[in-house]
C-alpha cells in the first residue's frame, strides 16, 4: 500500500516539460532528456573543467558509505565508492566541485603488493560517485582494493576476477539476496553473508524501497528523531532516491557484505515504484510524468551500484540485462523483467488466468531481451546456464482446487512469455537450467517442468528463490499457506517464510543449494541456520534433499 502523503512534487518546470513532450518524444529526443536534467553522459567539458576541490577541505571522512565491487570478468573488476562526509544531506556535505580520488588494487590485504593504481574523478553531476573499471588483472585471482581522497583512506574491499573464459573451472559458490526494506528490520543476514566463503553475490532486486521511513527507522525502533524528516516521504525526485541510497548504505552490515564480495545486481520494482510495468506506474500518474520518476530512479541506481559503463542510463532508459561467464562452468544471463514488460493483466494481484493474461503478444522481458537470452543459449558451451532475475518463474497455484488464481506480476501472468523462453531453452539444447529469483520474501525450491500442468513432464532445471533480507518482518518457518502451496504445486520442493539468503555451489557433476535463515530481524544478533539443503545433478535435473 502507498502512504497518502507520498508525492513530493517535481518542480513545475519539469512537470510542464513532461506534459509537453509526451512518451515517445521523451524517450527518443536526447536533447529533451538533457533539458530535464536526466542526461547521464559524462559531464561536458565545461563542467569537467570546473574548480577542483582542495583536498584540505575534506575535514570529515568522505567514505561513510563504504566500498563495493561488481561484475567480475577474467581480467577486470569494477570498483565503486561514493564520497559523502554528510550522507543525510542532499549535497552529501560536499560543494559542487570535482574531487580527485586515488585507488589501488593489491594482492594482499595490507597493500604491500600493489599491482594496479590510478586516479578517478568524482563528479558532482554523479553525486560524487566513482566507478573504476580496473583492467589487466590476472584471471581467477582474489584482490584487495581501497580508495583515497585527501588525507582519508577508505575501508578495504575484497574482490576477485572470473576464471579464463574457456577454462574448465571446477566449481563456483555464490550468494543470493533480495528485498532489504530498511524500516522492516536489521540486516543481520548481511553480517552472516559477509563471513561466508562465496565467490560472488547476486542481488535480485528491491535493494531499496520507495516508501517513507520515519525518524525511528520503523521496526528498527531507533530513538525518535534519529533519522531526519527528509526520509519521511515516498521517493519521487532524483534527490529523494539519492538520499534513500545513502540511508540504506549507512547500515554497517550491508557495507560489510559489499566489502567482502563482488556483487552482480539487477533491480525489481521498488528501486523505482511498486509493481510498475515499463512506463505504466502503480498509481494514476500520466506515463510521461512517471518517466521523469523512472529517469531519476535509474540514474540514482547506476550512481550507487557497482555497474560498468554500458549500464549508464540515458534519460529514463538503462540496459541492465547483460551476460557474464565463469569459465565454461556457468553462463549467467542477468535479466530485467520490469523495464520492458507489458502491463499486468486484470489489474494486477492474484487473478484467474484468461484471454488477457494469455495473450501471446504479452511479454515480461520485451522482444529484444527475449531474443538476446535465447540466442545466447544457442551459443553457450557452459555446463550450467543460470538466469538471475526478479519474479517467480515457475507455476504457483494458491488453491488446491482448479482453476486456481495466480500472480499477475510473476511469470504466471505472462504464460506465453514463459513458454517462449522454455521452448527456446529446449531448442538450444540447454540441459542444466537454473533460474534465480527474489521478490516474494520466502524461500522456494522449484523443479522447472517443461509443462507445469503435467507433473510427469520433463524437468528442465530448477528455480532457487531466495527469501528477503528484511522485507516482511520476522516471518515464520511455515507461513499460513504452506500446506496449500505444497499440495497445489507438486514441483515445489521447499518453502520457508523466514528471512535470510541462499547460497549455491555449482560443480561439474551437481549443484547444491543451501537455504539459510535468521530467526528474527526486528532486533539484532539473530544466529544463522541452514533450513534445508538440496542438490540437482548435471544431466538429471530436479531438487533432491542433500
Coordinates of C-alpha atoms in Angstrom, one line a residue:
X1 CA 0.0 0.0 0.0
X2 CA 1.2 3.5 -0.7
X3 CA 1.2 6.2 2.0
X4 CA -1.3 9.0 1.4
X5 CA 1.3 11.8 1.8
X6 CA 3.8 10.1 -0.6
X7 CA 4.4 12.5 -3.5
X8 CA 6.9 15.3 -3.1
X9 CA 6.3 17.1 -6.4
X10 CA 8.7 17.5 -9.3
X11 CA 9.4 21.2 -10.0
X12 CA 6.7 22.9 -12.0
X13 CA 9.2 23.3 -14.9
X14 CA 9.8 19.5 -15.1
X15 CA 6.1 18.7 -14.8
X16 CA 5.3 21.1 -17.6
X17 CA 8.1 19.8 -19.8
X18 CA 6.8 16.2 -19.3
X19 CA 3.3 17.2 -20.4
X20 CA 4.7 18.9 -23.5
X21 CA 7.0 16.1 -24.5
X22 CA 4.8 13.0 -24.4
X23 CA 6.1 9.5 -24.1
X24 CA 7.8 8.9 -27.5
X25 CA 9.5 12.2 -27.7
X26 CA 10.8 11.9 -24.1
X27 CA 12.3 8.6 -24.9
X28 CA 13.9 9.5 -28.2
X29 CA 14.9 13.1 -28.0
X30 CA 18.2 13.2 -26.1
X31 CA 18.1 17.0 -26.0
X32 CA 14.8 16.9 -24.2
X33 CA 16.2 14.4 -21.7
X34 CA 19.1 16.7 -21.1
X35 CA 16.8 19.6 -20.6
X36 CA 15.0 17.6 -18.0
X37 CA 18.3 17.2 -16.1
X38 CA 18.5 13.5 -16.6
X39 CA 21.1 13.1 -19.3
X40 CA 23.8 10.9 -17.8
X41 CA 26.5 11.3 -20.4
X42 CA 29.8 12.2 -18.9
X43 CA 29.9 15.8 -17.7
X44 CA 30.6 18.2 -20.5
X45 CA 34.0 19.7 -20.9
X46 CA 32.8 22.9 -19.3
X47 CA 31.7 21.3 -16.1
X48 CA 34.6 18.8 -16.0
X49 CA 37.0 21.8 -16.1
X50 CA 35.2 23.5 -13.2
X51 CA 37.0 24.0 -10.0
X52 CA 38.5 21.1 -8.2
X53 CA 38.0 20.7 -4.5
X54 CA 41.1 21.5 -2.4
X55 CA 41.8 18.2 -0.5
X56 CA 42.3 20.2 2.6
X57 CA 38.5 20.9 2.6
X58 CA 37.8 17.2 3.3
X59 CA 37.9 17.6 7.1
X60 CA 35.4 14.7 7.7
X61 CA 35.6 11.1 6.5
X62 CA 34.1 11.0 2.9
X63 CA 33.9 7.2 2.8
X64 CA 30.9 6.8 5.1
X65 CA 29.0 4.7 2.6
X66 CA 31.8 2.1 2.1
X67 CA 33.1 0.5 -1.0
X68 CA 31.9 -2.2 -3.4
X69 CA 32.9 -4.2 -6.5
X70 CA 30.9 -5.9 -9.1
X71 CA 30.6 -7.7 -12.5
X72 CA 33.8 -9.7 -12.3
X73 CA 35.4 -10.5 -15.7
X74 CA 38.5 -12.7 -16.2
X75 CA 40.9 -9.7 -16.3
X76 CA 38.8 -6.9 -14.9
X77 CA 36.7 -5.8 -11.9
X78 CA 34.5 -2.8 -11.3
X79 CA 35.2 -0.8 -8.2
X80 CA 32.8 1.6 -6.6
X81 CA 32.6 4.2 -3.8
X82 CA 30.7 7.5 -3.2
X83 CA 32.1 10.5 -1.3
X84 CA 29.6 11.6 1.4
X85 CA 31.0 13.3 4.5
X86 CA 27.4 14.1 5.5
X87 CA 25.3 11.4 3.8
X88 CA 22.0 12.6 5.2
X89 CA 22.3 15.9 3.4
X90 CA 21.2 16.5 -0.2
X91 CA 24.7 17.6 -1.1
X92 CA 26.4 14.9 1.0
X93 CA 28.4 17.6 2.7
X94 CA 30.4 18.5 -0.5
X95 CA 30.4 21.6 -2.7
X96 CA 29.6 21.2 -6.4
X97 CA 33.2 20.7 -7.3
X98 CA 35.0 17.7 -8.7
X99 CA 37.2 15.6 -6.4
X100 CA 40.3 13.5 -7.4
X101 CA 40.1 10.1 -5.9
X102 CA 43.1 7.7 -5.8
X103 CA 42.6 3.9 -6.0
X104 CA 44.8 0.9 -5.7
X105 CA 44.5 -2.9 -6.1
X106 CA 46.8 -5.3 -4.2
X107 CA 47.3 -9.0 -3.8
X108 CA 47.3 -8.7 0.0
X109 CA 45.1 -7.0 2.5
X110 CA 48.0 -4.9 3.9
X111 CA 48.6 -3.5 0.4
X112 CA 52.3 -4.4 0.4
X113 CA 52.0 -5.9 -3.1
X114 CA 50.1 -3.3 -5.1
X115 CA 49.5 -4.4 -8.7
X116 CA 47.4 -1.5 -10.1
X117 CA 46.8 2.1 -9.0
X118 CA 45.4 5.2 -10.5
X119 CA 43.0 8.2 -10.0
X120 CA 39.4 8.8 -10.9
X121 CA 37.3 11.9 -10.8
X122 CA 34.2 12.1 -8.5
X123 CA 31.9 14.5 -10.5
X124 CA 29.2 16.4 -8.6
X125 CA 26.9 15.6 -11.5
X126 CA 27.1 12.0 -10.5
X127 CA 26.7 12.9 -6.8
X128 CA 30.5 12.3 -6.3
X129 CA 30.3 8.6 -7.1
X130 CA 33.3 6.7 -8.5
X131 CA 33.2 3.8 -10.9
X132 CA 36.6 2.4 -11.8
X133 CA 37.0 -0.4 -14.3
X134 CA 40.3 -1.9 -13.4
X135 CA 41.8 -3.9 -16.3
X136 CA 45.0 -6.0 -16.8
X137 CA 44.4 -8.2 -13.8
X138 CA 45.1 -12.0 -13.6
X139 CA 42.1 -14.3 -14.1
X140 CA 40.8 -16.3 -11.2
X141 CA 42.5 -14.2 -8.5
X142 CA 41.5 -12.6 -5.2
X143 CA 42.4 -8.9 -4.9
X144 CA 42.1 -6.2 -2.3
X145 CA 41.2 -2.6 -3.1
X146 CA 40.8 0.8 -1.5
X147 CA 40.4 4.5 -2.3
X148 CA 42.0 7.7 -1.1
X149 CA 40.6 11.3 -1.0
X150 CA 42.7 14.0 0.6
X151 CA 44.1 12.5 3.8
X152 CA 41.3 9.9 4.1
X153 CA 41.6 6.3 3.2
X154 CA 38.5 4.1 2.6
X155 CA 37.9 0.7 4.2
X156 CA 39.5 -2.1 2.2
X157 CA 37.4 -4.3 0.0
X158 CA 38.0 -7.8 -1.2
X159 CA 37.1 -8.8 -4.8
X160 CA 38.0 -11.4 -7.4
X161 CA 38.3 -11.9 -11.1
X162 CA 36.5 -14.7 -13.0
X163 CA 38.5 -17.6 -14.4
X164 CA 39.6 -17.6 -18.0
X165 CA 36.7 -17.7 -20.4
X166 CA 37.4 -21.1 -21.9
X167 CA 38.8 -22.7 -18.7
X168 CA 37.2 -25.8 -17.1
X169 CA 36.5 -24.1 -13.8
X170 CA 35.8 -26.8 -11.2
X171 CA 33.3 -25.0 -9.0
X172 CA 31.7 -21.7 -8.1
X173 CA 29.9 -20.7 -4.9
X174 CA 27.6 -17.6 -4.9
X175 CA 25.1 -16.0 -2.6
X176 CA 21.6 -14.8 -3.4
X177 CA 19.9 -11.9 -1.7
X178 CA 16.9 -9.7 -2.3
X179 CA 14.3 -7.4 -0.7
X180 CA 16.0 -5.4 2.0
X181 CA 13.4 -2.9 3.3
X182 CA 15.3 -0.7 5.8
X183 CA 12.4 0.1 8.1
X184 CA 11.3 -3.6 8.5
X185 CA 14.4 -4.9 10.2
X186 CA 18.1 -5.2 10.7
X187 CA 20.5 -6.5 8.0
X188 CA 21.7 -9.4 10.2
X189 CA 21.7 -11.7 7.2
X190 CA 24.3 -9.5 5.5
X191 CA 26.6 -9.7 8.5
X192 CA 26.5 -13.5 8.2
X193 CA 26.9 -13.4 4.4
X194 CA 30.0 -11.2 4.8
X195 CA 31.6 -14.1 6.6
X196 CA 30.7 -16.7 4.0
X197 CA 33.2 -18.1 1.6
X198 CA 31.5 -17.2 -1.6
X199 CA 32.9 -16.0 -4.9
X200 CA 30.2 -13.6 -5.8
X201 CA 26.8 -12.4 -4.6
X202 CA 23.8 -11.9 -6.9
X203 CA 21.3 -9.2 -5.7
X204 CA 18.0 -10.0 -7.3
X205 CA 16.1 -6.7 -6.7
X206 CA 14.5 -4.4 -4.2
X207 CA 17.8 -3.0 -3.0
X208 CA 15.7 -0.1 -1.6
X209 CA 12.1 0.7 -1.1
X210 CA 10.4 3.9 -2.1
X211 CA 8.2 4.2 0.9
X212 CA 8.6 6.7 3.7
X213 CA 10.9 5.9 6.6
X214 CA 10.1 7.7 9.9
X215 CA 12.6 9.1 12.3
X216 CA 12.7 5.9 14.4
X217 CA 13.6 3.8 11.3
X218 CA 10.3 1.8 11.6
X219 CA 10.8 -1.6 13.0
X220 CA 14.4 -0.8 13.9
X221 CA 12.9 1.3 16.7
X222 CA 15.7 3.9 16.9
X223 CA 15.1 6.7 19.4
X224 CA 12.5 9.0 17.9
X225 CA 14.3 11.7 16.0
X226 CA 17.3 9.6 15.0
X227 CA 16.7 10.0 11.3
X228 CA 15.9 13.4 9.6
X229 CA 12.5 14.2 8.3
X230 CA 13.7 14.2 4.7
X231 CA 13.3 10.4 4.7
X232 CA 9.7 10.5 5.8
X233 CA 8.0 10.7 2.4
X234 CA 8.0 8.5 -0.7
X235 CA 10.9 8.8 -3.2
X236 CA 10.0 10.6 -6.4
X237 CA 12.8 13.0 -7.3
X238 CA 16.4 12.4 -8.0
X239 CA 17.3 13.9 -4.7
X240 CA 14.9 11.6 -2.9
X241 CA 16.4 8.5 -4.5
X242 CA 20.0 9.6 -3.8
X243 CA 19.2 10.2 -0.2
X244 CA 17.5 6.9 0.2
X245 CA 20.5 5.0 -1.1
X246 CA 22.6 6.9 1.5
X247 CA 20.2 5.7 4.2
X248 CA 20.5 2.1 3.1
X249 CA 24.2 2.2 2.7
X250 CA 24.7 3.7 6.1
X251 CA 24.0 0.2 7.5
X252 CA 27.3 -1.4 8.6
X253 CA 26.2 -5.0 7.8
X254 CA 25.3 -4.1 4.2
X255 CA 28.6 -2.3 3.9
X256 CA 30.4 -5.3 5.3
X257 CA 28.9 -7.6 2.7
X258 CA 29.8 -5.3 -0.2
X259 CA 33.4 -5.0 1.1
X260 CA 33.7 -8.8 1.4
X261 CA 32.4 -9.9 -2.0
X262 CA 31.8 -8.7 -5.6
X263 CA 28.1 -8.2 -6.3
X264 CA 26.2 -8.7 -9.6
X265 CA 23.0 -6.6 -9.3
X266 CA 19.7 -6.3 -11.0
X267 CA 16.6 -4.4 -9.9
X268 CA 13.0 -5.2 -9.4
X269 CA 10.2 -2.7 -8.9
X270 CA 10.8 -0.9 -5.6
X271 CA 14.0 0.7 -6.8
X272 CA 11.5 2.9 -8.7
X273 CA 7.9 2.2 -7.7
X274 CA 5.9 -0.9 -6.6
X275 CA 4.8 -3.1 -9.5
X276 CA 5.4 -0.6 -12.3
X277 CA 5.5 -2.0 -15.8
X278 CA 7.5 -0.2 -18.4
X279 CA 6.1 3.3 -18.5
X280 CA 2.9 2.4 -16.5
X281 CA 3.0 3.4 -12.9
X282 CA 1.2 1.8 -10.0
X283 CA -0.8 5.0 -9.4
X284 CA -2.8 7.2 -11.8
X285 CA 0.1 9.4 -12.9
X286 CA 0.5 10.1 -16.7
X287 CA 3.2 8.0 -18.3
X288 CA 5.2 10.9 -19.4
X289 CA 5.4 12.2 -15.8
X290 CA 6.1 8.7 -14.5
X291 CA 9.1 8.5 -16.8
X292 CA 10.6 11.5 -15.0
X293 CA 10.4 9.5 -11.8
X294 CA 11.9 6.4 -13.6
X295 CA 14.7 8.5 -15.0
X296 CA 15.5 9.8 -11.5
X297 CA 15.4 6.2 -10.1
X298 CA 17.5 4.7 -12.8
X299 CA 20.1 7.4 -12.6
X300 CA 20.4 7.0 -8.8
X301 CA 20.6 3.3 -9.2
X302 CA 23.6 3.5 -11.5
X303 CA 25.3 6.0 -9.3
X304 CA 25.0 3.8 -6.3
X305 CA 25.6 0.3 -7.7
X306 CA 28.9 -1.3 -8.9
X307 CA 27.9 -1.2 -12.6
X308 CA 30.1 -0.7 -15.7
X309 CA 30.0 1.9 -18.4
X310 CA 27.5 0.0 -20.7
X311 CA 24.9 0.4 -17.9
X312 CA 25.0 4.2 -17.9
X313 CA 21.4 5.4 -18.2
X314 CA 20.1 7.7 -20.9
X315 CA 17.1 9.6 -19.7
X316 CA 14.5 7.0 -18.5
X317 CA 16.3 4.0 -20.1
X318 CA 19.1 1.8 -18.8
X319 CA 20.1 -1.5 -20.3
X320 CA 20.6 -3.6 -17.3
X321 CA 20.4 -7.1 -18.8
X322 CA 23.9 -8.5 -19.5
X323 CA 25.9 -11.7 -19.7
X324 CA 28.7 -13.0 -17.5
X325 CA 30.7 -16.2 -17.6
X326 CA 32.6 -18.3 -15.0
X327 CA 34.9 -20.2 -17.4
X328 CA 32.9 -23.0 -19.2
X329 CA 31.2 -23.9 -15.9
X330 CA 28.5 -21.3 -15.9
X331 CA 26.9 -18.7 -18.1
X332 CA 24.9 -16.0 -16.3
X333 CA 22.2 -14.2 -18.2
X334 CA 21.1 -11.4 -15.9
X335 CA 17.5 -10.2 -16.8
X336 CA 15.5 -7.1 -16.3
X337 CA 11.8 -8.0 -16.0
X338 CA 10.5 -4.5 -15.2
X339 CA 11.6 -2.1 -17.8
X340 CA 10.1 -3.8 -20.9
X341 CA 7.1 -5.7 -19.6
X342 CA 3.5 -5.5 -20.7
X343 CA 1.2 -4.1 -18.1
X344 CA -0.1 -6.6 -15.6
X345 CA -3.3 -8.3 -16.7
X346 CA -6.6 -7.9 -14.9
X347 CA -5.5 -5.1 -12.8
X348 CA -2.6 -7.0 -11.2
X349 CA -2.7 -9.1 -8.0
X350 CA -3.8 -12.7 -7.8
X351 CA -6.4 -13.4 -10.5
X352 CA -7.7 -16.3 -12.6
X353 CA -5.9 -16.7 -15.9
X354 CA -7.9 -15.7 -19.0
X355 CA -7.7 -14.3 -22.5
X356 CA -6.0 -11.0 -21.3
X357 CA -3.1 -12.7 -19.4
X358 CA -2.8 -15.5 -22.0
X359 CA -2.5 -13.1 -25.0
X360 CA 0.6 -14.4 -27.0
X361 CA 1.6 -10.8 -27.6
X362 CA 2.2 -10.1 -23.9
X363 CA 5.9 -10.1 -22.8
X364 CA 7.7 -9.9 -19.5
X365 CA 11.2 -9.3 -21.0
X366 CA 10.4 -7.4 -24.1
X367 CA 11.2 -8.9 -27.6
X368 CA 14.8 -7.7 -27.8
X369 CA 15.8 -9.1 -24.4
X370 CA 14.0 -12.4 -25.1
X371 CA 15.9 -12.8 -28.4
X372 CA 19.1 -12.0 -26.7
X373 CA 18.5 -14.6 -24.0
X374 CA 17.6 -17.4 -26.4
X375 CA 20.4 -16.6 -28.9
X376 CA 22.9 -16.6 -26.0
X377 CA 21.8 -20.1 -25.1
X378 CA 22.4 -21.3 -28.7
X379 CA 26.0 -20.1 -28.4
X380 CA 26.6 -21.3 -24.8
X381 CA 29.1 -24.0 -24.0
X382 CA 28.6 -23.8 -20.2
X383 CA 27.7 -26.8 -18.0
X384 CA 25.2 -24.6 -16.2
X385 CA 23.0 -21.9 -17.8
X386 CA 21.9 -19.6 -14.9
X387 CA 19.3 -16.8 -15.2
X388 CA 19.4 -14.3 -12.3
X389 CA 16.1 -12.4 -12.5
X390 CA 13.3 -11.0 -10.3
X391 CA 9.9 -12.6 -10.1
X392 CA 8.7 -16.2 -9.7
X393 CA 9.3 -18.2 -12.9
X394 CA 7.6 -21.5 -12.0
X395 CA 3.9 -22.0 -11.9
X396 CA 2.5 -21.2 -8.5
X397 CA -1.1 -22.0 -7.7
X398 CA -2.6 -20.7 -4.4
X399 CA -5.5 -23.2 -4.3
X400 CA -5.8 -27.0 -4.3
X401 CA -8.9 -26.8 -6.5
X402 CA -8.8 -25.7 -10.1
X403 CA -9.0 -23.2 -11.6
X404 CA -6.6 -21.5 -9.2
X405 CA -5.6 -17.9 -9.1
X406 CA -2.0 -17.0 -10.0
X407 CA 0.1 -13.9 -9.5
X408 CA -0.3 -11.5 -12.4
X409 CA 3.0 -9.8 -11.5
X410 CA 5.0 -13.0 -11.9
X411 CA 5.7 -15.2 -15.0
X412 CA 2.3 -16.9 -14.3
X413 CA 0.8 -13.6 -15.5
X414 CA 2.8 -13.9 -18.8
X415 CA 2.5 -17.6 -19.7
X416 CA 3.2 -17.0 -23.4
X417 CA 6.4 -15.3 -22.5
X418 CA 7.4 -18.2 -20.2
X419 CA 6.5 -20.7 -22.9
X420 CA 8.7 -18.9 -25.5
X421 CA 11.7 -19.0 -23.0
X422 CA 11.2 -22.7 -22.2
X423 CA 10.8 -23.6 -25.9
X424 CA 14.0 -21.6 -26.6
X425 CA 15.9 -23.4 -23.9
X426 CA 14.7 -26.7 -25.3
X427 CA 15.6 -25.8 -28.9
X428 CA 19.1 -24.7 -27.8
X429 CA 19.7 -28.0 -26.0
X430 CA 20.0 -26.4 -22.6
X431 CA 20.2 -29.4 -20.2
X432 CA 21.1 -27.7 -16.9
X433 CA 19.0 -24.6 -16.4
X434 CA 18.9 -22.7 -13.2
X435 CA 16.7 -19.7 -12.5
X436 CA 17.5 -17.4 -9.6
X437 CA 14.6 -15.3 -8.1
X438 CA 13.8 -12.9 -5.4
X439 CA 10.7 -10.7 -4.8
X440 CA 8.4 -12.9 -2.8
X441 CA 10.0 -12.7 0.7
X442 CA 10.1 -16.5 1.1
X443 CA 12.5 -19.4 0.2
X444 CA 11.2 -21.6 -2.6
X445 CA 12.8 -24.5 -4.3
X446 CA 11.1 -25.5 -7.6
X447 CA 11.6 -28.0 -10.3
X448 CA 11.1 -26.3 -13.6
X449 CA 8.8 -28.5 -15.7
X450 CA 8.5 -28.3 -19.5
X451 CA 4.7 -28.5 -18.9
X452 CA 3.7 -27.4 -15.4
X453 CA 0.2 -28.9 -15.9
X454 CA 1.8 -32.4 -16.3
X455 CA 3.8 -33.4 -13.2
X456 CA 5.4 -36.2 -15.3
X457 CA 6.8 -33.9 -18.0
X458 CA 10.5 -33.3 -18.4
X459 CA 12.3 -31.4 -15.6
X460 CA 14.3 -28.8 -17.5
X461 CA 16.0 -27.2 -14.5
X462 CA 15.5 -25.8 -11.1
X463 CA 14.5 -22.4 -9.6
X464 CA 16.1 -21.2 -6.4
X465 CA 14.0 -18.4 -4.9
X466 CA 15.7 -16.6 -2.0
X467 CA 13.8 -15.0 0.8
X468 CA 14.1 -11.4 1.8
X469 CA 16.9 -9.9 3.9
X470 CA 14.3 -7.9 6.0
X471 CA 11.1 -7.3 4.0
X472 CA 8.0 -8.7 5.6
X473 CA 9.5 -8.6 9.2
X474 CA 10.5 -11.7 11.1
X475 CA 8.4 -14.1 9.1
X476 CA 7.7 -17.7 10.1
X477 CA 9.1 -21.1 9.1
X478 CA 5.7 -22.3 7.8
X479 CA 3.5 -19.5 6.6
X480 CA -0.3 -20.0 6.8
X481 CA -0.4 -21.0 3.2
X482 CA 2.4 -23.6 3.5
X483 CA 0.2 -26.7 3.2
X484 CA -1.9 -25.3 0.4
X485 CA 1.1 -24.3 -1.8
X486 CA 3.0 -27.5 -1.2
X487 CA -0.1 -29.6 -2.1
X488 CA -1.2 -27.4 -5.1
X489 CA 2.3 -27.4 -6.7
X490 CA 3.9 -30.8 -6.8
X491 CA 7.0 -29.3 -8.4
X492 CA 7.5 -27.1 -5.3
X493 CA 10.1 -29.0 -3.2
X494 CA 10.8 -26.4 -0.4
X495 CA 9.0 -23.5 1.2
X496 CA 10.1 -21.4 4.2
X497 CA 8.9 -18.0 5.2
X498 CA 11.8 -16.7 7.4
X499 CA 14.3 -14.0 6.5
X500 CA 17.8 -14.8 5.2
X501 CA 19.6 -15.7 2.0
X502 CA 20.7 -18.6 -0.1
X503 CA 24.0 -20.0 -1.3
X504 CA 24.5 -22.1 -4.4
X505 CA 27.6 -24.2 -5.3
X506 CA 27.9 -25.2 -8.9
X507 CA 30.1 -28.1 -9.8
X508 CA 30.7 -30.1 -12.9
X509 CA 28.6 -33.0 -11.7
X510 CA 26.0 -31.4 -9.5
X511 CA 24.8 -28.2 -7.8
X512 CA 24.0 -27.7 -4.2
X513 CA 21.6 -25.1 -2.8
X514 CA 21.5 -24.1 0.9
X515 CA 18.6 -22.1 2.1
X516 CA 19.7 -20.1 5.2
X517 CA 17.5 -18.2 7.7
X518 CA 17.7 -16.0 10.7
X519 CA 15.1 -16.3 13.5
X520 CA 14.4 -12.5 13.7
X521 CA 15.2 -9.2 12.2
X522 CA 13.4 -6.6 14.3
X523 CA 16.2 -6.9 16.8
X524 CA 19.9 -7.5 16.2
X525 CA 22.1 -10.6 16.7
X526 CA 20.0 -13.5 15.3
X527 CA 22.0 -16.6 14.6
X528 CA 22.1 -18.2 11.2
X529 CA 20.5 -21.6 10.5
X530 CA 20.6 -23.7 7.3
X531 CA 16.9 -24.5 7.0
X532 CA 17.4 -27.0 4.1
X533 CA 19.9 -28.2 1.5
X534 CA 19.2 -29.7 -1.9
X535 CA 21.2 -31.0 -4.8
X536 CA 20.4 -31.2 -8.6
X537 CA 22.6 -33.4 -10.8
X538 CA 24.1 -32.5 -14.2
X539 CA 22.0 -34.2 -16.9
X540 CA 19.3 -35.2 -14.4
X541 CA 17.7 -32.1 -13.1
X542 CA 15.4 -32.0 -10.1
X543 CA 15.9 -31.0 -6.5
X544 CA 16.7 -33.8 -4.1
X545 CA 17.5 -33.4 -0.3
X546 CA 21.2 -33.2 0.2

